[in-house]
Coordinates of C-alpha atoms and ligand atoms in Angstrom, one line a residue:
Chain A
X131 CA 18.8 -148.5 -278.2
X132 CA 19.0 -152.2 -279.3
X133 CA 21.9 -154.1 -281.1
X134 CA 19.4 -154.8 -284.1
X135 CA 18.3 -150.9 -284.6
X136 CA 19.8 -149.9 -287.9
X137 CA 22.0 -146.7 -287.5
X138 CA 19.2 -144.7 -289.5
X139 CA 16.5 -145.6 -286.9
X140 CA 19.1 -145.1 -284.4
X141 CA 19.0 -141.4 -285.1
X142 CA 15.5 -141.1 -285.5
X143 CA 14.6 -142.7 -282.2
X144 CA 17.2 -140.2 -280.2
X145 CA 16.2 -136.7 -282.0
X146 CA 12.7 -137.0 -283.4
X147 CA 10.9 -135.2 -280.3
X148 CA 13.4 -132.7 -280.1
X149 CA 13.3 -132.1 -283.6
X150 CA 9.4 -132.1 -283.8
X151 CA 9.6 -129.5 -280.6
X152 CA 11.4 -127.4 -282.5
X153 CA 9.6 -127.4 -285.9
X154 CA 6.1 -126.5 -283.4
X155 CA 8.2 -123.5 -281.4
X156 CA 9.3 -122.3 -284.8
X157 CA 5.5 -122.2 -286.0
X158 CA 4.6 -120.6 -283.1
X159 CA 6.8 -117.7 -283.0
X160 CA 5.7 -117.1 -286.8
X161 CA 2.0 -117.0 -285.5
X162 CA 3.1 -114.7 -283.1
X163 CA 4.8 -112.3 -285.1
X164 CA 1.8 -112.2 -287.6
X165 CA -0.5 -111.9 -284.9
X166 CA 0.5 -108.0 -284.1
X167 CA 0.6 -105.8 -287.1
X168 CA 3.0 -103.9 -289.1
X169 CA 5.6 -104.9 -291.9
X170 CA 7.7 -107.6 -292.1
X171 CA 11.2 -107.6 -290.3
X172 CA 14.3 -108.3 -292.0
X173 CA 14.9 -111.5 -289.7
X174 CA 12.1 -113.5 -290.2
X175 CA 11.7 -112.5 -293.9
X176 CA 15.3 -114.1 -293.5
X177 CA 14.1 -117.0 -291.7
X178 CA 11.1 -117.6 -294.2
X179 CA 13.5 -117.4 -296.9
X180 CA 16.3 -120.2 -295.0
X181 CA 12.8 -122.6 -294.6
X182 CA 12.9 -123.6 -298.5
X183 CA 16.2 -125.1 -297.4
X184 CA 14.3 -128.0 -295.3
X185 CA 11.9 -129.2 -297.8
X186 CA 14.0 -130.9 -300.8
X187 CA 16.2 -134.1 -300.0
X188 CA 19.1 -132.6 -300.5
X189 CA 22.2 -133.3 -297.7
X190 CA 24.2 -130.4 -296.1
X191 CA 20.9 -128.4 -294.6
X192 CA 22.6 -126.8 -291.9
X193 CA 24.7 -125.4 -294.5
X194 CA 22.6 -124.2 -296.6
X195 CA 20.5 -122.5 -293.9
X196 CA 23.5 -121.1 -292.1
X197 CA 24.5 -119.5 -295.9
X198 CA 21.2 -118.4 -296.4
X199 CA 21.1 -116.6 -293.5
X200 CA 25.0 -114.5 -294.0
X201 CA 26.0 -112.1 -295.6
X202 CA 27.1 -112.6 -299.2
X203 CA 29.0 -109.9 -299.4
X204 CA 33.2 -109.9 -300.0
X205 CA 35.0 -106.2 -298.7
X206 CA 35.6 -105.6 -295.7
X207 CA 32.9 -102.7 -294.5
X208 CA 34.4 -98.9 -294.2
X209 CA 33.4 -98.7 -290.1
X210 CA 31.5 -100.9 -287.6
X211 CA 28.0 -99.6 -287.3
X212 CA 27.3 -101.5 -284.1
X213 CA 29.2 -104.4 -282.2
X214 CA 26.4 -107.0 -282.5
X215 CA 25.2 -109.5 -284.7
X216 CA 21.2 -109.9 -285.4
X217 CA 21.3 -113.2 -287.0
X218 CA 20.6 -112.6 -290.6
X219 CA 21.8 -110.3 -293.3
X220 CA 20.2 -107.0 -293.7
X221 CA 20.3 -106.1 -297.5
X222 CA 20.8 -102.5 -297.8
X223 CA 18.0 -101.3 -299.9
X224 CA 15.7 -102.7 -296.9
X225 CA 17.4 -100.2 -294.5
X226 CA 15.4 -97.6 -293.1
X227 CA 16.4 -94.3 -293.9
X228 CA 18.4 -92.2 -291.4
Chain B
X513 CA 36.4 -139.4 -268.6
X514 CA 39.5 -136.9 -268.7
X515 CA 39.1 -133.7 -271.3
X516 CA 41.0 -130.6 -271.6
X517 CA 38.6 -127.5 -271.6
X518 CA 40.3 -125.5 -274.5
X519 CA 38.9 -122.1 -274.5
X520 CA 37.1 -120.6 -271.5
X521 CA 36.6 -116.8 -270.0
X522 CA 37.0 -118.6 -266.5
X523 CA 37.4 -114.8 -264.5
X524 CA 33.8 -114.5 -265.6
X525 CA 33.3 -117.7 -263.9
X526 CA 32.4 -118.3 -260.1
X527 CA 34.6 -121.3 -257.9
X528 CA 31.7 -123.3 -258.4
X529 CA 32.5 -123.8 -262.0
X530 CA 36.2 -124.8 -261.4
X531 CA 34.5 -127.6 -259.1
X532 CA 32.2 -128.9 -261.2
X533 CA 34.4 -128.9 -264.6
X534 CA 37.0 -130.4 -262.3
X535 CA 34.4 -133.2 -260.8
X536 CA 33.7 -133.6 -264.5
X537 CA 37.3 -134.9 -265.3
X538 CA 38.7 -131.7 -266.4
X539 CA 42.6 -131.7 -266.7
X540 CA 43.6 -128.4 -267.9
X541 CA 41.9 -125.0 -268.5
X542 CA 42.5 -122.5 -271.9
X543 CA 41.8 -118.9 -271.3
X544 CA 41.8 -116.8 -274.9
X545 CA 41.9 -113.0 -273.6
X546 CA 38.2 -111.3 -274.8
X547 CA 36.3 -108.3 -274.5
X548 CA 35.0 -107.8 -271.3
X549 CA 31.4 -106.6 -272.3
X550 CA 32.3 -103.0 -272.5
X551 CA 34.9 -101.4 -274.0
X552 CA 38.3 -101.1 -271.7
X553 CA 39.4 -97.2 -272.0
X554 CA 43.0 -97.3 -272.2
X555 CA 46.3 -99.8 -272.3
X556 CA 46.2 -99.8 -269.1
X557 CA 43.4 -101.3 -268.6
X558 CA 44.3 -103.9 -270.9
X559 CA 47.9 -104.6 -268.6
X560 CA 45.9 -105.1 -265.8
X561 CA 44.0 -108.1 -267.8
X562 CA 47.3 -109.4 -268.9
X563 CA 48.5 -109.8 -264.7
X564 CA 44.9 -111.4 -264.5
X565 CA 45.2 -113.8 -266.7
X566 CA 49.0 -114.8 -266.3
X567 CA 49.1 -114.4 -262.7
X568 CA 46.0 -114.2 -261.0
X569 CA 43.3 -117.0 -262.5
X570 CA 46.1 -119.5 -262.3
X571 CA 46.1 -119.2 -258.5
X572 CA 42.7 -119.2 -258.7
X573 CA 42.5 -122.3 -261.0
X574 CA 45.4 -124.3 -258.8
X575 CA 43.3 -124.1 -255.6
X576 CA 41.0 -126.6 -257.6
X577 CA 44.3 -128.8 -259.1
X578 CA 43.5 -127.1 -262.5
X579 CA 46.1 -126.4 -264.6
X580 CA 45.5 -122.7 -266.2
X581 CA 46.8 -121.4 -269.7
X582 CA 45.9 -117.9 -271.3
X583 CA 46.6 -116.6 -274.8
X584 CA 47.1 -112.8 -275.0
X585 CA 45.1 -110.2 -277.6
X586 CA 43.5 -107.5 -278.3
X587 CA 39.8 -108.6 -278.7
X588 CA 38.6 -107.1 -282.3
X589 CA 35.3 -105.6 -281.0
X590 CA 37.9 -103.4 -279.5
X591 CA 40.0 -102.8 -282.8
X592 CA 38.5 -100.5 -284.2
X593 CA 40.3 -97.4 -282.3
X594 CA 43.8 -97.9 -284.0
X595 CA 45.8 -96.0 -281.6
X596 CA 44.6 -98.5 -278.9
X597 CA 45.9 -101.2 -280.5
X598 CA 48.7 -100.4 -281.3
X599 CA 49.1 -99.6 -277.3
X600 CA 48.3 -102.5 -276.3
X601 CA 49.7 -104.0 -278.8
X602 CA 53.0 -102.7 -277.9
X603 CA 52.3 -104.3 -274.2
X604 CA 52.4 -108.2 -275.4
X605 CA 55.5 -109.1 -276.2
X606 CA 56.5 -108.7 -272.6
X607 CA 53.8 -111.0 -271.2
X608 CA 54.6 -113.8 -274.1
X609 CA 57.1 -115.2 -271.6
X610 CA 55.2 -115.6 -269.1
X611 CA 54.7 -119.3 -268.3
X612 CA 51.3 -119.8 -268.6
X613 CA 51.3 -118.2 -272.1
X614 CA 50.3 -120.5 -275.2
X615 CA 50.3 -117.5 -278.0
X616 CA 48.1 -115.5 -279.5
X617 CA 44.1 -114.9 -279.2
X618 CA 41.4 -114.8 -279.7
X619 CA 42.4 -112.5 -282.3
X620 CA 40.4 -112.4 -284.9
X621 CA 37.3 -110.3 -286.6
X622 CA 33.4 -108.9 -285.3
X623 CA 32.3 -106.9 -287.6
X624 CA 34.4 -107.4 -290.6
X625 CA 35.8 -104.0 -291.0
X626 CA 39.1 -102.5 -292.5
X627 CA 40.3 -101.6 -289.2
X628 CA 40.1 -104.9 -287.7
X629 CA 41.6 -106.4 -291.0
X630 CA 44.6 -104.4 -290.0
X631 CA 44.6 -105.1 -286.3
X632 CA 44.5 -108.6 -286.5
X633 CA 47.3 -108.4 -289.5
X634 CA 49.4 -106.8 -286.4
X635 CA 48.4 -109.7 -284.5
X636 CA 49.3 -112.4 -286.6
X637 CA 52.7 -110.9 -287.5
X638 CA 53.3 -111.0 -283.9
X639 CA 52.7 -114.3 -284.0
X640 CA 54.8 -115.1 -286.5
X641 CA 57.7 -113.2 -285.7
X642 CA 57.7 -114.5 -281.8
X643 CA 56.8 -118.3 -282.8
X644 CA 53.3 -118.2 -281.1
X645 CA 50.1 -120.5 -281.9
X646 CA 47.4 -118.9 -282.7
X647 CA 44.1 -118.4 -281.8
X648 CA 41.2 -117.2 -283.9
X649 CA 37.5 -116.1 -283.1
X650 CA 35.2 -115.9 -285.8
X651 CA 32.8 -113.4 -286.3
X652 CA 28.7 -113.8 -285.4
X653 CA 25.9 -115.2 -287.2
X654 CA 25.2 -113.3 -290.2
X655 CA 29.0 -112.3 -290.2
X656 CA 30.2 -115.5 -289.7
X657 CA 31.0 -116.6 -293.3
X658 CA 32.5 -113.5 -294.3
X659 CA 34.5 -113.2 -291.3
X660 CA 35.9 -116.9 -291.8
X661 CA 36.9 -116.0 -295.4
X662 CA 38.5 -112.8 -294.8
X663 CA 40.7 -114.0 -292.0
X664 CA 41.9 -117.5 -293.5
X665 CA 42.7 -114.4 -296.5
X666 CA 44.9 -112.8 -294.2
X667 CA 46.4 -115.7 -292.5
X668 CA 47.5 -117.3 -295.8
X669 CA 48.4 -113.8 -297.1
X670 CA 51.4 -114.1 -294.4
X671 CA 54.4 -115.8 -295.5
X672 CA 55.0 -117.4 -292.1
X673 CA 51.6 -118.4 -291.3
X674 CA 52.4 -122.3 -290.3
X675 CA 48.3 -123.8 -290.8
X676 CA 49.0 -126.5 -288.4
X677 CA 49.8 -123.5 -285.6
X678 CA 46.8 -121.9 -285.7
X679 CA 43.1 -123.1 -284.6
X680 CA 39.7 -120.9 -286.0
X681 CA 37.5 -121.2 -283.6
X682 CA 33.8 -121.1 -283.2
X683 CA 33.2 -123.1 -287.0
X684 CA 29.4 -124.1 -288.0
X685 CA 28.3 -126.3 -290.9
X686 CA 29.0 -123.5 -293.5
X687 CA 32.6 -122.9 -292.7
X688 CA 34.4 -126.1 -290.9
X689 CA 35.4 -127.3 -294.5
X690 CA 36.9 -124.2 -295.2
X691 CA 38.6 -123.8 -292.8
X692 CA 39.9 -127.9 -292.6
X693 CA 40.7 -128.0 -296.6
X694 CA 43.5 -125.1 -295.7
X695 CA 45.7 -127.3 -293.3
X696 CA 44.2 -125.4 -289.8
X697 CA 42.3 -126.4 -286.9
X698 CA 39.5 -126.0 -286.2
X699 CA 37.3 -125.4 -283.3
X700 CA 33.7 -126.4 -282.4
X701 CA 32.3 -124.1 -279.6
X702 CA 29.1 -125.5 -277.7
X703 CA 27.5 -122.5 -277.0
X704 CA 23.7 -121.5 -276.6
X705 CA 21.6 -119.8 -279.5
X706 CA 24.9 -118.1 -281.3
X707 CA 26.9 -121.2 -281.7
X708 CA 26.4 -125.3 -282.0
X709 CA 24.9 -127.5 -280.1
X710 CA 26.3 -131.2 -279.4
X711 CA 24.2 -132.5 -281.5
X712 CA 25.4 -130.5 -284.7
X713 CA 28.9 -130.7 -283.0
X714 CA 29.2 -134.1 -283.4
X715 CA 27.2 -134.1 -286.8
X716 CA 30.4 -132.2 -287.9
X717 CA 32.8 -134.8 -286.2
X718 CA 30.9 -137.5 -288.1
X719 CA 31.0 -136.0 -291.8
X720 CA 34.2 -134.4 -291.2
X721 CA 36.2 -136.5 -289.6
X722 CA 37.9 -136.1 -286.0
X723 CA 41.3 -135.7 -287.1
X724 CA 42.1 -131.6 -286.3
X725 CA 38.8 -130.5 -284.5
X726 CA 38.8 -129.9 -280.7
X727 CA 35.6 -128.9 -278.3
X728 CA 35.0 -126.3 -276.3
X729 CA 32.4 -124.3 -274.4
X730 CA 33.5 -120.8 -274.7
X731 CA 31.8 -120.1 -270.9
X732 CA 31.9 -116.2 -270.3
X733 CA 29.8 -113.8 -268.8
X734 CA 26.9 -114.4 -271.0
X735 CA 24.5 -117.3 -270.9
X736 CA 27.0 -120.5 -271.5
X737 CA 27.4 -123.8 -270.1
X738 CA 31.1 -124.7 -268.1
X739 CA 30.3 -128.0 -268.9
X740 CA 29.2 -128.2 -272.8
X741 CA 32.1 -130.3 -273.4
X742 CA 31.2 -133.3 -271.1
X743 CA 28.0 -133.0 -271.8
X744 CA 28.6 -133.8 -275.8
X745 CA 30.6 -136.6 -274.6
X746 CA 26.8 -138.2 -273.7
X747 CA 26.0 -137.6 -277.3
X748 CA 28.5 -139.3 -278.7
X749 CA 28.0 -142.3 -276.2
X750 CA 24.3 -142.1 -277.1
X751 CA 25.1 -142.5 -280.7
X752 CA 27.3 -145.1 -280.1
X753 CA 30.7 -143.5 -280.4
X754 CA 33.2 -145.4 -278.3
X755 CA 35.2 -144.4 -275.5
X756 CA 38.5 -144.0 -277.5
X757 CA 37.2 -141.7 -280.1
X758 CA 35.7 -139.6 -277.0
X759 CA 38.7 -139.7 -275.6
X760 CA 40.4 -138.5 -278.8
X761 CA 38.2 -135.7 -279.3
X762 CA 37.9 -134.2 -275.9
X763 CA 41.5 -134.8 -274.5
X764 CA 43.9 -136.1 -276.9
X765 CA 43.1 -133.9 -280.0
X766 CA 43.0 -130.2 -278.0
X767 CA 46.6 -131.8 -276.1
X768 CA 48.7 -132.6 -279.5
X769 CA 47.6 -129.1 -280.9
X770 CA 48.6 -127.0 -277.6
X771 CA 51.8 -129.0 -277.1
X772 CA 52.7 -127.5 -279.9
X773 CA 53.6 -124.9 -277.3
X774 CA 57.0 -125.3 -274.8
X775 CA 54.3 -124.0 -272.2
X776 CA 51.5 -126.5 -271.9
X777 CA 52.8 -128.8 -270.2
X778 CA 50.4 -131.8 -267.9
X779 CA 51.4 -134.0 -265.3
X780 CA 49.6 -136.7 -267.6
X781 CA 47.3 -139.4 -266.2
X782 CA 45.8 -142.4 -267.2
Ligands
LIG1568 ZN1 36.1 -116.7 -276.4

């Protein structure tokens, strides 16, 4: 860091590699996925959705990922049917019968 | 660099963390009561917690010169067996005057259900009626949002809900604001995969402003980092953040909002 670095450059010059990392991991597992057959999971039809989010110029990303990725829904659910989370809303006609 | 670790599960954690979060300038340690990874069986199992956490871990914590604090709860992964609660429930209010006690948490909601609506209701009134702060956990991923909206619901929904009493932890991008616009703190937990990272943690300090958010690492028995709360102190350095506004954030801002409580109390140092 120098003292004549603008702020914007600034942040560039600390995250960029850790940034790029990431974007290449996150191609990667896609790849994987798609490299063994069967349908399409609920999460990374999620995740594929929450990508859209990263390609306009509009601010607040993270937010809008983060929201893309919960549940929209407002009343509190009848029972717990497990403890855990998964990481991205499961719409219920996508639920396998039981 | 002196900072107050504000919420971790420290008898998940070995003596080697007390020594390093100490050696990292650590001045005080938070303990919410939480679910232990299974479900506890019966009140008394949940007694026996209490004595760990108000009598036990602060020995523990005092062999290292770390002052210890614990709020007291029934964790809501555990709320949804009613009759439970309400045991253990019942068991609180004898352990509130205990003197390492700051309130009341985490209380909060998992899975968003009606039963744990109702639990943490019971909590809050509690809280309320016995002049405790309160601490809130907020639900996981997915039901994160939800979570956040249903419980500032419930929390406003109480006549003697005081916002400036009560911190919701474990906030991301999506629900920080909401939860600053309503007059509460809020908490940023550094925690891998599930929560934020410093990076996004100080992100959030940037665009939201400093003035009622505290750090903290959240360490438990899963993977999580003792010393996430330092270590965000080198990302604010790196961006150029000065040693005052670290100070703020990491130490001064978690001690205004727990002296809020006759309890926490620090031989203070400069
Ligand atoms: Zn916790």
């Amino acid at each position: 860091m120098t003292a004549s670095q603008s702020p914007r450059q600034r942040v560039v010059d600390l995250a960029f590699l850790d940034a790029r990392s990431k974007l290449i991991d996150l191609a990667a597992f896609l790849d994987r996925v798609d490299r063994h057959p069967g349908s399409e999971d609920y999460r990374v039809a999620a995740l594929k959705s929450a990508l859209v989010e990263l390609s306009g110029n509009e601010p607040d990303r993270a937010r809008r990922v983060l929201e893309a990725l919960s549940d929209p829904t407002e009343e509190p659910a009848p029972r717990a049917e497990t403890q855990g989370a998964t990481g991205a809303w499961r719409p219920p006609e996508t639920c396998s019968p039981s | 660099m002196r900072y107050i670790e504000p919420h971790g599960h420290m008898v998940s954690r070995t003596t080697d963390d007390y020594l390093a979060m100490v050696t990292a300038g650590c001045k005080a340690v938070c303990e919410p009561a939480f679910w232990a990874g299974f479900d506890r069986r019966s009140a008394e199992g949940f007694y026996d917690y209490f004595c760990q956490l108000t009598e036990h871990e602060p020995k523990r914590a005092a062999k290292f010169g770390l002052p210890h604090f614990s709020w007291l709860c029934l964790n809501p992964k555990e709320s949804e067996d009613l009759a439970l609660a309400a045991d253990v429930l019942a068991l609180i209010p004898d352990f509130l005057d205990r003197p390492n006690v700051l309130g009341i948490g985490e209380i909060g909601l998992n899975k968003n259900t009606a039963n744990e609506l109702k639990v943490l209701e019971q909590h809050i009134d509690l809280a309320v009626s016995r002049d405790q702060l309160i601490l809130v956990h907020t639900p996981h991923l997915e039901d994160k949002l939800k979570g956040t909206k249903l419980i500032i619901d419930a929390l406003l929904n109480h006549s003697g809900t005081r916002p400036e009493r009560v911190i919701i932890d474990h906030v991301e991008e999506h629900t920080a604001p909401l939860v600053l616009d309503k007059g509460f703190w809020a908490g940023i937990t550094l925690y891998p995969e599930s929560k934020c990272t410093p990076p996004r943690a100080v992100d959030m300090l940037e665009t939201l402003g400093a003035d009622r958010i505290w750090l903290n690492c959240a360490c438990d028995w899963g993977v999580s980092d003792p010393l996430a709360v330092p270590k965000t102190a080198l990302e604010m350095k790196r961006r150029g953040h000065s040693g005052d506004f670290v100070d703020q954030v990491l130490y001064r801002n978690p001690h205004r909002f727990l002296s809020q409580s006759p309890n926490f109390r620090l031989q203070e140092e400069t």
